[in-house]
Short mmCIF file of C-alpha atoms in Angstrom, two decimals:
data_model
loop_
_atom_site.label_atom_id
_atom_site.label_comp_id
_atom_site.label_asym_id
_atom_site.label_seq_id
_atom_site.Cartn_x
_atom_site.Cartn_y
_atom_site.Cartn_z
CA UNK A 244 17.76 84.74 -35.48
CA UNK A 245 15.58 82.58 -33.27
CA UNK A 246 15.98 85.22 -30.49
CA UNK A 247 13.38 84.19 -27.92
CA UNK A 248 11.32 81.91 -30.19
CA UNK A 249 12.67 78.87 -28.31
CA UNK A 250 10.52 79.97 -25.37
CA UNK A 251 7.38 79.14 -27.41
CA UNK A 252 5.50 76.27 -25.72
CA UNK A 253 2.99 75.99 -28.61
CA UNK A 254 0.02 76.92 -26.38
CA UNK A 255 -1.78 78.46 -29.38
CA UNK A 256 -3.20 81.49 -27.51
CA UNK A 257 -1.75 83.69 -30.29
CA UNK A 258 -3.94 81.96 -32.88
CA UNK A 259 -7.09 83.79 -31.82
CA UNK A 260 -5.73 87.20 -32.83
CA UNK A 261 -3.94 86.50 -36.12
CA UNK A 262 -5.64 88.11 -39.16
CA UNK A 263 -3.71 85.91 -41.59
CA UNK A 264 -4.87 82.71 -39.91
CA UNK A 265 -8.46 84.00 -39.78
CA UNK A 266 -8.33 84.31 -43.54
CA UNK A 267 -6.30 81.24 -44.56
CA UNK A 268 -7.39 78.79 -41.81
CA UNK A 269 -4.34 76.52 -41.93
CA UNK A 270 -2.00 75.98 -38.98
CA UNK A 271 1.21 76.73 -40.91
CA UNK A 272 -0.12 80.28 -41.44
CA UNK A 273 -0.70 80.82 -37.70
CA UNK A 274 1.78 82.56 -35.38
CA UNK A 275 2.28 79.25 -33.56
CA UNK A 276 2.92 77.52 -36.90
CA UNK A 277 5.47 80.18 -37.88
CA UNK A 278 7.22 79.83 -34.52
CA UNK A 279 7.45 76.04 -34.92
CA UNK A 280 8.85 76.41 -38.45
CA UNK A 281 11.43 79.02 -37.42
CA UNK A 282 12.49 76.90 -34.44
CA UNK A 283 13.10 74.06 -36.88
CA UNK A 284 14.91 76.27 -39.42
CA UNK A 285 12.25 75.90 -42.07
CA UNK A 286 12.09 79.30 -43.74
CA UNK A 287 9.21 78.97 -46.14
CA UNK A 288 8.90 82.11 -48.29
CA UNK A 289 5.09 82.12 -48.39
CA UNK A 290 4.81 81.74 -44.63
CA UNK A 291 7.40 84.37 -43.77
CA UNK A 292 6.05 86.98 -46.22
CA UNK A 293 2.34 86.36 -45.46
CA UNK A 294 2.73 87.73 -41.92
CA UNK A 295 1.36 91.31 -41.71
CA UNK A 296 3.71 92.19 -38.78
CA UNK A 297 0.63 93.54 -36.96
CA UNK A 298 1.96 92.31 -33.57
CA UNK A 299 -1.42 90.93 -32.45
CA UNK A 300 0.32 87.63 -31.62
CA UNK A 301 2.98 89.41 -29.58
CA UNK A 302 0.32 91.16 -27.47
CA UNK A 303 -1.39 87.90 -26.52
CA UNK A 304 1.70 85.72 -26.08
CA UNK A 305 2.11 84.55 -22.45
CA UNK A 306 5.84 84.04 -23.03
CA UNK A 307 6.17 87.57 -24.55
CA UNK A 308 7.78 86.25 -27.72
CA UNK A 309 8.48 89.03 -30.23
CA UNK A 310 7.49 87.01 -33.28
CA UNK A 311 7.18 89.98 -35.71
CA UNK A 312 10.80 90.97 -34.98
CA UNK A 313 11.85 87.37 -35.62
CA UNK A 314 9.89 87.35 -38.92
CA UNK A 315 11.66 90.57 -40.03
CA UNK A 316 15.00 88.90 -39.32
CA UNK A 317 13.87 85.79 -41.23
CA UNK A 318 13.01 88.01 -44.23
CA UNK A 319 16.48 89.59 -44.08
CA UNK A 320 18.00 86.12 -44.14
CA UNK A 321 15.89 85.14 -47.15
CA UNK A 322 16.95 88.31 -48.99
CA UNK A 323 20.61 87.60 -48.22
CA UNK A 324 20.14 84.17 -49.75
CA UNK A 325 18.43 85.72 -52.78
CA UNK A 326 15.18 83.96 -51.92
CA UNK A 327 12.77 86.85 -51.48
CA UNK A 328 9.40 86.82 -53.27
CA UNK A 329 8.87 88.25 -56.75
CA UNK A 330 6.35 90.75 -55.35
CA UNK A 331 8.86 92.00 -52.79
CA UNK A 332 11.58 92.42 -55.42
CA UNK A 333 9.21 94.36 -57.67
CA UNK A 334 8.07 96.56 -54.79
CA UNK A 335 11.65 97.53 -53.89
CA UNK A 336 12.46 98.14 -57.55
CA UNK A 337 9.41 100.44 -57.84
CA UNK A 338 10.32 102.41 -54.73
CA UNK A 339 13.83 102.99 -56.09
CA UNK A 340 12.65 103.88 -59.59
CA UNK A 341 9.38 105.75 -59.01
CA UNK A 342 9.43 106.59 -55.30
CA UNK A 343 6.39 104.43 -54.53
CA UNK A 344 5.75 100.68 -54.29
CA UNK A 345 3.08 100.57 -57.03
CA UNK A 346 5.17 101.60 -60.03
CA UNK A 347 4.70 104.30 -62.64
CA UNK A 348 1.96 106.75 -61.69
CA UNK A 349 -0.46 107.52 -64.51
CA UNK A 350 -1.16 111.03 -65.84
CA UNK A 351 -4.36 111.32 -63.91
CA UNK A 352 -4.11 111.07 -60.15
CA UNK A 353 -7.52 110.41 -58.50
CA UNK A 354 -8.76 113.28 -56.34
CA UNK A 355 -9.63 110.95 -53.51
CA UNK A 356 -7.65 107.92 -52.46
CA UNK A 357 -8.63 105.26 -50.00
CA UNK A 358 -6.62 103.10 -47.72
CA UNK A 359 -7.36 100.44 -45.08
CA UNK B 39 2.08 57.36 -48.22
CA UNK B 40 2.94 56.84 -51.87
CA UNK B 41 2.51 59.23 -54.83
CA UNK B 42 -0.67 57.47 -55.98
CA UNK B 43 -2.33 57.86 -52.59
CA UNK B 44 -1.38 61.55 -52.40
CA UNK B 45 -2.89 62.14 -55.86
CA UNK B 46 -6.07 60.31 -54.88
CA UNK B 47 -6.39 62.32 -51.65
CA UNK B 48 -5.90 65.59 -53.54
CA UNK B 49 -8.75 64.56 -55.82
CA UNK B 50 -11.04 64.22 -52.78
CA UNK B 51 -10.21 67.47 -50.94
CA UNK B 52 -7.55 70.09 -50.10
CA UNK B 53 -4.57 68.01 -48.98
CA UNK B 54 -0.96 68.86 -48.23
CA UNK B 55 2.02 66.77 -47.25
CA UNK B 56 4.52 69.60 -47.63
CA UNK B 57 7.30 69.61 -45.04
CA UNK B 58 5.96 72.77 -43.35
CA UNK B 59 2.45 71.35 -42.87
CA UNK B 60 3.66 67.94 -41.76
CA UNK B 61 5.77 69.63 -39.09
CA UNK B 62 3.21 72.06 -37.66
CA UNK B 63 0.45 69.43 -37.52
CA UNK B 64 2.73 67.15 -35.49
CA UNK B 65 2.17 69.50 -32.53
CA UNK B 66 -0.72 70.72 -30.43
CA UNK B 67 -0.69 72.77 -27.20
CA UNK B 68 0.82 69.89 -25.18
CA UNK B 69 4.49 68.99 -24.89
CA UNK B 70 3.82 65.90 -27.05
CA UNK B 71 5.31 65.82 -30.53
CA UNK B 72 3.89 63.26 -32.94
CA UNK B 73 4.37 62.73 -36.65
CA UNK B 74 1.73 63.86 -39.12
CA UNK B 75 1.71 62.23 -42.56
CA UNK B 76 -0.15 65.18 -44.05
CA UNK B 77 -3.09 67.48 -43.48
CA UNK B 78 -6.56 67.25 -45.01
CA UNK B 79 -8.76 70.37 -44.91
CA UNK B 80 -12.39 69.48 -45.66
CA UNK B 81 -14.97 72.17 -46.42
CA UNK B 82 -18.06 69.93 -46.47
CA UNK B 83 -19.60 66.87 -44.83
CA UNK B 84 -19.27 65.07 -48.16
CA UNK B 85 -15.51 65.63 -48.21
CA UNK B 86 -15.24 64.31 -44.64
CA UNK B 87 -17.19 61.20 -45.62
CA UNK B 88 -15.07 60.64 -48.72
CA UNK B 89 -11.70 60.89 -46.97
CA UNK B 90 -12.89 58.66 -44.15
CA UNK B 91 -14.07 56.00 -46.59
CA UNK B 92 -10.73 56.24 -48.38
CA UNK B 93 -8.61 56.01 -45.23
CA UNK B 94 -10.73 53.17 -43.89
CA UNK B 95 -10.20 51.23 -47.12
CA UNK B 96 -6.45 51.94 -47.20
CA UNK B 97 -5.96 51.55 -43.42
CA UNK B 98 -4.51 55.06 -43.06
CA UNK B 99 -5.06 56.55 -39.56
CA UNK B 100 -6.83 59.92 -39.28
CA UNK B 101 -6.52 62.42 -36.44
CA UNK B 102 -9.47 64.84 -36.20
CA UNK B 103 -8.46 68.33 -35.08
CA UNK B 104 -10.05 71.68 -34.29
CA UNK B 105 -8.05 74.63 -32.92
CA UNK B 106 -5.19 72.33 -31.88
CA UNK B 107 -5.37 73.56 -28.28
CA UNK B 108 -5.35 70.07 -26.74
CA UNK B 109 -3.08 69.81 -23.71
CA UNK B 110 -2.69 66.04 -24.00
CA UNK B 111 -1.50 65.40 -27.55
CA UNK B 112 -4.93 64.27 -28.73
CA UNK B 113 -4.99 66.63 -31.73
CA UNK B 114 -1.39 66.15 -32.89
CA UNK B 115 -0.71 63.90 -35.87
CA UNK B 116 0.60 60.49 -34.81
CA UNK B 117 1.66 58.57 -37.93
CA UNK B 118 -1.64 59.79 -39.27
CA UNK B 119 -3.27 62.28 -41.61
CA UNK B 120 -4.57 65.22 -39.59
CA UNK B 121 -8.16 66.10 -40.47
CA UNK B 122 -8.26 69.83 -39.70
CA UNK B 123 -11.92 70.89 -39.53
CA UNK B 124 -11.18 74.64 -39.19
CA UNK B 125 -12.55 75.40 -42.66
CA UNK B 126 -15.96 74.00 -41.69
CA UNK B 127 -16.77 77.11 -39.68
CA UNK B 128 -20.29 78.18 -40.56
CA UNK B 129 -23.09 79.08 -38.20
CA UNK B 130 -25.77 77.13 -40.08
CA UNK B 131 -28.96 78.14 -38.30
CA UNK B 132 -30.00 80.21 -35.29
CA UNK B 133 -33.37 79.87 -33.61
CA UNK B 134 -33.68 82.84 -31.28
CA UNK B 135 -37.07 81.84 -29.93
CA UNK B 136 -35.96 78.39 -28.79
CA UNK B 137 -32.38 79.50 -28.03
CA UNK B 138 -30.80 76.94 -30.33
CA UNK B 139 -27.86 77.37 -32.66
CA UNK B 140 -26.64 74.85 -35.25
CA UNK B 141 -22.97 75.14 -36.15
CA UNK B 142 -20.19 73.37 -37.99
CA UNK B 143 -17.32 71.99 -35.84
CA UNK B 144 -14.73 74.57 -36.90
CA UNK B 145 -16.55 77.56 -35.40
CA UNK B 146 -14.27 79.29 -32.84
CA UNK B 147 -15.97 79.75 -29.45
CA UNK B 148 -15.33 83.52 -29.31
CA UNK B 149 -16.72 83.94 -32.83
CA UNK B 150 -19.89 82.11 -31.77
CA UNK B 151 -20.25 84.29 -28.69
CA UNK B 152 -19.64 87.50 -30.69
CA UNK B 153 -22.50 86.42 -32.96
CA UNK B 154 -24.81 85.55 -30.03
CA UNK B 155 -24.04 88.78 -28.16
CA UNK B 156 -26.06 90.74 -30.70
CA UNK B 157 -29.12 88.86 -29.40
CA UNK B 158 -28.13 89.16 -25.69
CA UNK B 159 -27.32 85.44 -25.67
CA UNK B 160 -24.22 83.44 -24.78
CA UNK B 161 -22.81 79.93 -25.02
CA UNK B 162 -21.68 79.68 -21.40
CA UNK B 163 -19.07 76.89 -21.44
CA UNK B 164 -15.93 79.01 -21.69
CA UNK B 165 -12.50 77.38 -21.27
CA UNK B 166 -9.33 79.50 -21.07
CA UNK B 167 -8.58 78.80 -24.76
CA UNK B 168 -11.85 80.52 -25.85
CA UNK B 169 -10.07 82.73 -28.41
CA UNK B 170 -8.83 79.80 -30.48
CA UNK B 171 -10.63 76.61 -29.43
CA UNK B 172 -13.27 75.26 -31.81
CA UNK B 173 -16.68 73.79 -30.98
CA UNK B 174 -15.78 70.33 -32.37
CA UNK B 175 -12.68 70.12 -30.19
CA UNK B 176 -14.60 71.33 -27.15
CA UNK B 177 -17.07 68.47 -27.64
CA UNK B 178 -14.28 65.95 -28.14
CA UNK B 179 -12.76 66.86 -24.78
CA UNK B 180 -16.10 67.61 -23.06
CA UNK B 181 -14.64 70.99 -22.13
CA UNK B 182 -15.60 72.83 -18.95
CA UNK B 183 -14.26 76.21 -17.81
CA UNK B 184 -14.33 78.80 -15.09
CA UNK B 185 -18.12 78.81 -14.69
CA UNK B 186 -18.57 75.03 -14.81
CA UNK B 187 -20.01 75.01 -11.30
CA UNK B 188 -23.12 76.72 -12.69
CA UNK B 189 -23.09 75.77 -16.37
CA UNK B 190 -21.53 72.31 -16.32
CA UNK B 191 -19.67 70.87 -19.28
CA UNK B 192 -20.20 70.68 -23.04
CA UNK B 193 -22.42 67.61 -22.78
CA UNK B 194 -24.99 69.62 -20.84
CA UNK B 195 -25.46 72.01 -23.79
CA UNK B 196 -25.63 69.61 -26.74
CA UNK B 197 -29.02 68.70 -28.21
CA UNK B 198 -27.91 66.80 -31.23
CA UNK B 199 -24.74 65.78 -33.05
CA UNK B 200 -24.08 64.75 -36.62
CA UNK B 201 -21.18 62.31 -36.66
CA UNK B 202 -19.30 60.57 -39.45
CA UNK B 203 -18.12 57.11 -38.49
CA UNK B 204 -14.81 55.60 -39.62
CA UNK B 205 -16.51 53.87 -42.58
CA UNK B 206 -17.92 57.18 -43.83
CA UNK B 207 -21.46 56.55 -42.62
CA UNK B 208 -23.32 59.62 -41.33
CA UNK B 209 -25.34 59.23 -38.13
CA UNK B 210 -27.36 61.48 -35.83
CA UNK B 211 -26.62 61.21 -32.14
CA UNK B 212 -28.95 62.27 -29.35
CA UNK B 213 -29.45 62.00 -25.60
CA UNK B 214 -28.04 58.82 -24.05
CA UNK B 215 -25.81 58.07 -27.07
CA UNK B 216 -24.05 61.44 -26.77
CA UNK B 217 -21.56 60.01 -24.27
CA UNK B 218 -20.21 57.67 -26.96
CA UNK B 219 -18.76 60.72 -28.76
CA UNK B 220 -18.58 63.62 -26.29
CA UNK B 221 -15.23 63.58 -24.48
CA UNK B 222 -13.95 60.68 -26.60
CA UNK B 223 -11.23 62.77 -28.30
CA UNK B 224 -12.25 61.72 -31.80
CA UNK B 225 -11.59 58.00 -31.38
CA UNK B 226 -15.21 57.04 -32.16
CA UNK B 227 -16.23 59.46 -34.92
CA UNK B 228 -15.81 62.88 -36.53
CA UNK B 229 -18.32 65.57 -35.54
CA UNK B 230 -19.58 67.53 -38.55
CA UNK B 231 -22.61 69.42 -37.22
CA UNK B 232 -23.76 70.37 -33.73
CA UNK B 233 -27.05 71.59 -32.31
CA UNK B 234 -26.30 73.63 -29.19
CA UNK B 235 -28.46 75.23 -26.53
CA UNK B 236 -27.61 78.84 -25.63
CA UNK B 237 -28.79 81.14 -22.82
CA UNK B 238 -29.42 84.80 -21.99
CA UNK B 239 -26.45 86.85 -20.84
CA UNK B 240 -26.68 87.40 -17.10
CA UNK B 241 -26.01 91.05 -16.35
CA UNK B 242 -26.03 90.94 -12.54
CA UNK B 243 -22.73 89.94 -10.99
CA UNK B 244 -20.99 90.28 -7.65
CA UNK B 245 -17.95 88.72 -6.02
CA UNK B 246 -16.20 87.75 -2.80
CA UNK B 247 -12.40 87.70 -2.70
CA UNK B 248 -11.05 85.96 0.41
CA UNK B 249 -7.72 84.76 1.79
CA UNK B 250 -7.14 81.66 3.94
CA UNK B 251 -4.10 80.34 5.77
CA UNK B 252 -5.92 77.24 6.98
CA UNK B 253 -7.18 74.55 4.56
CA UNK B 254 -10.01 73.45 6.92
CA UNK B 255 -11.46 76.95 6.92
CA UNK B 256 -11.04 77.26 3.16
CA UNK B 257 -12.85 73.98 2.48
CA UNK B 258 -15.60 74.79 4.99
CA UNK B 259 -16.22 78.07 3.15
CA UNK B 260 -16.38 76.25 -0.21
CA UNK B 261 -18.92 73.69 1.15
CA UNK B 262 -21.03 76.53 2.47
CA UNK B 263 -20.94 78.69 -0.65
CA UNK B 264 -21.75 75.74 -2.95
CA UNK B 265 -25.24 75.68 -1.46
CA UNK B 266 -25.95 79.06 -3.06
CA UNK B 267 -27.55 78.45 -6.49
CA UNK B 268 -26.39 81.84 -7.79
CA UNK B 269 -22.71 80.96 -7.48
CA UNK B 270 -21.18 80.94 -10.98
CA UNK B 271 -17.50 80.34 -10.14
CA UNK B 272 -15.34 79.24 -7.22
CA UNK B 273 -11.69 79.74 -8.15
CA UNK B 274 -8.56 79.15 -6.15
CA UNK B 275 -4.85 80.07 -6.09
CA UNK B 276 -2.55 78.26 -3.67
CA UNK B 277 0.15 80.15 -1.80
CA UNK B 278 2.98 79.20 -4.25
CA UNK B 279 0.95 80.38 -7.20
CA UNK B 280 0.03 83.60 -5.34
CA UNK B 281 3.68 84.26 -4.58
CA UNK B 282 4.67 83.79 -8.24
CA UNK B 283 1.85 86.17 -9.16
CA UNK B 284 3.27 88.83 -6.84
CA UNK B 285 0.34 88.49 -4.41
CA UNK B 286 0.33 87.81 -0.68
CA UNK B 287 1.72 84.32 -0.05
CA UNK B 288 -1.45 82.63 1.15
CA UNK B 289 -4.43 80.77 -0.33
CA UNK B 290 -6.75 82.97 -2.35
CA UNK B 291 -10.42 82.18 -3.00
CA UNK B 292 -12.56 83.93 -5.61
CA UNK B 293 -16.33 83.44 -5.48
CA UNK B 294 -18.48 84.89 -8.25
CA UNK B 295 -22.27 85.17 -7.99
CA UNK B 296 -24.82 85.88 -10.70
CA UNK B 297 -26.74 87.88 -8.11
CA UNK B 298 -26.02 90.55 -5.51
CA UNK B 299 -24.84 88.07 -2.84
CA UNK B 300 -21.17 89.09 -2.99
CA UNK B 301 -19.56 92.01 -1.18
CA UNK B 302 -17.81 93.35 -4.31
CA UNK B 303 -20.43 94.89 -6.62
CA UNK B 304 -18.29 97.11 -8.88
CA UNK B 305 -17.98 95.55 -12.34
CA UNK B 306 -14.56 97.17 -12.74
CA UNK B 307 -13.34 95.55 -9.51
CA UNK B 308 -14.80 92.17 -10.53
CA UNK B 309 -13.06 92.38 -13.90
CA UNK B 310 -9.79 93.29 -12.17
CA UNK B 311 -9.98 90.17 -10.00
CA UNK B 312 -10.81 87.99 -13.03
CA UNK B 313 -7.79 89.44 -14.82
CA UNK B 314 -5.57 88.32 -11.92
CA UNK B 315 -7.06 84.82 -12.06
CA UNK B 316 -6.78 84.60 -15.85
CA UNK B 317 -3.17 85.83 -15.73
CA UNK B 318 -2.15 82.83 -13.60
CA UNK B 319 -1.60 80.56 -16.63
CA UNK B 320 0.47 83.04 -18.67
CA UNK B 321 2.52 84.29 -15.67
CA UNK B 322 3.39 80.76 -14.57
CA UNK B 323 4.35 79.91 -18.15
CA UNK B 324 6.72 82.87 -18.21
CA UNK B 325 8.23 81.59 -14.99
CA UNK B 326 8.97 78.23 -16.65
CA UNK B 327 6.01 76.33 -15.13
CA UNK B 328 4.89 75.37 -18.62
CA UNK B 329 3.18 72.01 -17.97
CA UNK B 330 -0.42 72.22 -16.81
CA UNK B 331 -2.29 69.22 -15.40
CA UNK B 332 -6.00 68.97 -14.61
CA UNK B 333 -6.77 66.34 -11.96
CA UNK B 334 -10.24 66.19 -10.48
CA UNK B 335 -10.12 65.74 -6.71
CA UNK B 336 -13.09 64.70 -4.54
CA UNK B 337 -13.81 67.60 -2.20
CA UNK B 338 -13.56 65.25 0.80
CA UNK B 339 -9.94 64.48 -0.12
CA UNK B 340 -9.04 68.01 -1.18
CA UNK B 341 -7.16 68.84 2.03
CA UNK B 342 -4.94 65.80 1.57
CA UNK B 343 -4.17 66.85 -2.01
CA UNK B 344 -3.54 70.50 -1.15
CA UNK B 345 -1.10 69.38 1.54
CA UNK B 346 0.69 67.24 -1.05
CA UNK B 347 1.06 70.26 -3.36
CA UNK B 348 2.27 72.36 -0.46
CA UNK B 349 4.85 69.80 0.61
CA UNK B 350 6.25 69.59 -2.91
CA UNK B 351 6.20 73.35 -3.66
CA UNK B 352 3.81 72.92 -6.59
CA UNK B 353 2.06 76.12 -7.72
CA UNK B 354 -1.59 75.52 -8.44
CA UNK B 355 -4.77 77.35 -9.38
CA UNK B 356 -8.12 76.15 -10.67
CA UNK B 357 -11.81 75.54 -10.42
CA UNK B 358 -11.83 74.26 -6.85
CA UNK B 359 -15.64 74.46 -6.69
CA UNK B 360 -15.90 71.49 -9.05
CA UNK B 361 -12.73 69.84 -7.78
CA UNK B 362 -10.63 70.51 -10.91
CA UNK B 363 -7.21 71.96 -10.17
CA UNK B 364 -4.34 73.03 -12.44
CA UNK B 365 -1.01 72.21 -10.79
CA UNK B 366 1.87 73.56 -12.88
CA UNK B 367 5.27 71.98 -13.45
CA UNK B 368 8.59 72.78 -15.07
CA UNK B 369 9.79 70.66 -18.01
CA UNK B 370 12.31 68.84 -15.80
CA UNK B 371 9.68 67.81 -13.23
CA UNK B 372 8.36 64.70 -14.99
CA UNK B 373 9.00 62.50 -11.92
CA UNK B 374 7.06 64.90 -9.71
CA UNK B 375 4.12 64.75 -12.15
CA UNK B 376 4.13 60.94 -11.85
CA UNK B 377 4.22 61.24 -8.09
CA UNK B 378 1.26 63.62 -8.21
CA UNK B 379 -0.80 61.23 -10.33
CA UNK B 380 -0.04 58.42 -7.89
CA UNK B 381 -1.47 60.65 -5.21
CA UNK B 382 -4.54 61.38 -7.35
CA UNK B 383 -5.14 57.63 -7.76
CA UNK B 384 -4.60 57.00 -4.07
CA UNK B 385 -7.33 59.49 -3.12
CA UNK B 386 -9.62 58.17 -5.88
CA UNK B 387 -9.53 61.28 -8.04
CA UNK B 388 -9.55 61.43 -11.86
CA UNK B 389 -6.33 62.02 -13.79
CA UNK B 390 -8.15 64.41 -16.08
CA UNK B 391 -11.03 66.67 -15.17
CA UNK B 392 -11.30 68.63 -18.42
CA UNK B 393 -8.30 68.27 -20.75
CA UNK B 394 -8.77 64.62 -21.71
CA UNK B 395 -6.32 61.73 -21.95
CA UNK B 396 -4.66 61.93 -25.37
CA UNK B 397 -1.20 60.41 -25.36
CA UNK B 398 0.21 62.05 -22.26
CA UNK B 399 -2.15 60.58 -19.67
CA UNK B 400 -2.65 57.13 -21.18
CA UNK B 401 -0.44 55.45 -18.61
CA UNK B 402 -2.62 56.70 -15.75
CA UNK B 403 -5.92 55.17 -16.97
CA UNK B 404 -7.41 52.36 -14.90
CA UNK B 405 -8.04 48.89 -16.39
CA UNK B 406 -11.79 49.49 -16.18
CA UNK B 407 -11.51 52.75 -18.12
CA UNK B 408 -9.37 51.08 -20.80
CA UNK B 409 -11.91 48.25 -21.21
CA UNK B 410 -14.74 50.78 -21.63
CA UNK B 411 -12.83 52.75 -24.26
CA UNK B 412 -11.94 49.54 -26.12
CA UNK B 413 -15.60 48.48 -26.19
CA UNK B 414 -16.54 51.79 -27.81
CA UNK B 415 -13.71 51.48 -30.30
CA UNK B 416 -14.89 48.01 -31.25
CA UNK B 417 -18.43 49.31 -31.72
CA UNK B 418 -17.66 52.35 -33.90
CA UNK B 419 -14.19 51.91 -35.42
CA UNK B 420 -13.15 48.27 -35.70
CA UNK B 421 -10.11 49.00 -37.90
CA UNK B 422 -8.84 51.63 -35.44
CA UNK B 423 -8.57 54.38 -38.05
CA UNK B 424 -9.63 57.28 -35.88
CA UNK B 425 -7.00 58.92 -33.66
CA UNK B 426 -4.98 55.70 -33.44
CA UNK B 427 -2.59 55.65 -30.48
CA UNK B 428 -4.63 58.10 -28.43
CA UNK B 429 -6.36 57.16 -25.12
CA UNK B 430 -5.96 53.39 -25.70
#
């Protein structure tokens, strides 16, 4: 699972690009923080699921560590242990039941919809 | 720390001693690994004062931290609570007319410069970690950068500092007292507000890119070019570094001017050359040269030092114009690093030109330097609460 995460030298260059860190401003929610935790086999649900998998850290990493791939693998491991988040469980349930992650669609569908 | 202390700290500010936070705050960008007791995340000066009063009373060490990009272990927890100032990240006031900006310590350098760019202004001290380093940390290490030959170091751009001492007392620091806090890696006080000077963005640039086989010729050229007041950077790659970069195996010299003095005028070409220089760190890291040192070498002794690097196959790049070089080492080259610092001492250089001392370079400080640091510690932090175990 750690793939090439052991190559991380904790330089912190990845921190400048991470949208999650920019919002939460705590080291454990930075790409460097996640790499340190994964290297030490600490799979904290909140940390692993808060990553947006945007790959901004991967682009700036001097050691070319594919952290998003490693995070995806870490999520798989959490699911196998039955430790995924409630929100994730609900989302999967909704996709299976209603074909979308949000759940039952109301009678009236808005004419215009917005996304990020 | 016991349950009661944790409860009391949580009453003061956002505090965590969860396993995940304790682990990540035990690191910074150096190879040092300490041991954080927890992390405190203040959002106001009042919260900083309160936690410092509390820790002073209870004799709990505190390690101030910004972006955690220290290369010497100075921002890693060391049997201490880490005081992460990243949430104090406001630009408080901007005076365009007088080119002054007042900021909190957690402002990231690139964020500050993005803000200033709208007014055609810039904060010109720009170290390689500009994307993630914070103003407070830059002051604590007295950071420099690629254009230090023209713009100097942090201390040259500070007008005023607001500092909280270990006992929680707030003081204002100006002029000759600045040196008691700038470059002191948080062992004398915690910076909570900074008044910085800024300048106009210079839009005229040109460059010379030259190659030298002979060190005498290289150093003669540097002496000559330093007389030009428009020179904004003199950067260097030795032949081992050049080879690892896939360039011609010889010594490369990059001279940037904030005028039309250089032969290369195309901005695209200038940017291309800067990209090569800035890629040195990451490329060498990928090739396992992960440890970066920062000795400052007197220009008169530079030839001697370059020969030493050559003899020992040490790849090196850096700001040769101001004498600061970045020799790189592999993790298993600790003995060679020691040998290099012996050389630095022998030729009367400084063990650290811009990264600071932290934990990693403590053993290389002179007796005189240790006495000076101890005097400051005695003056501002008698109980040794702040960044205990660092520098001295």
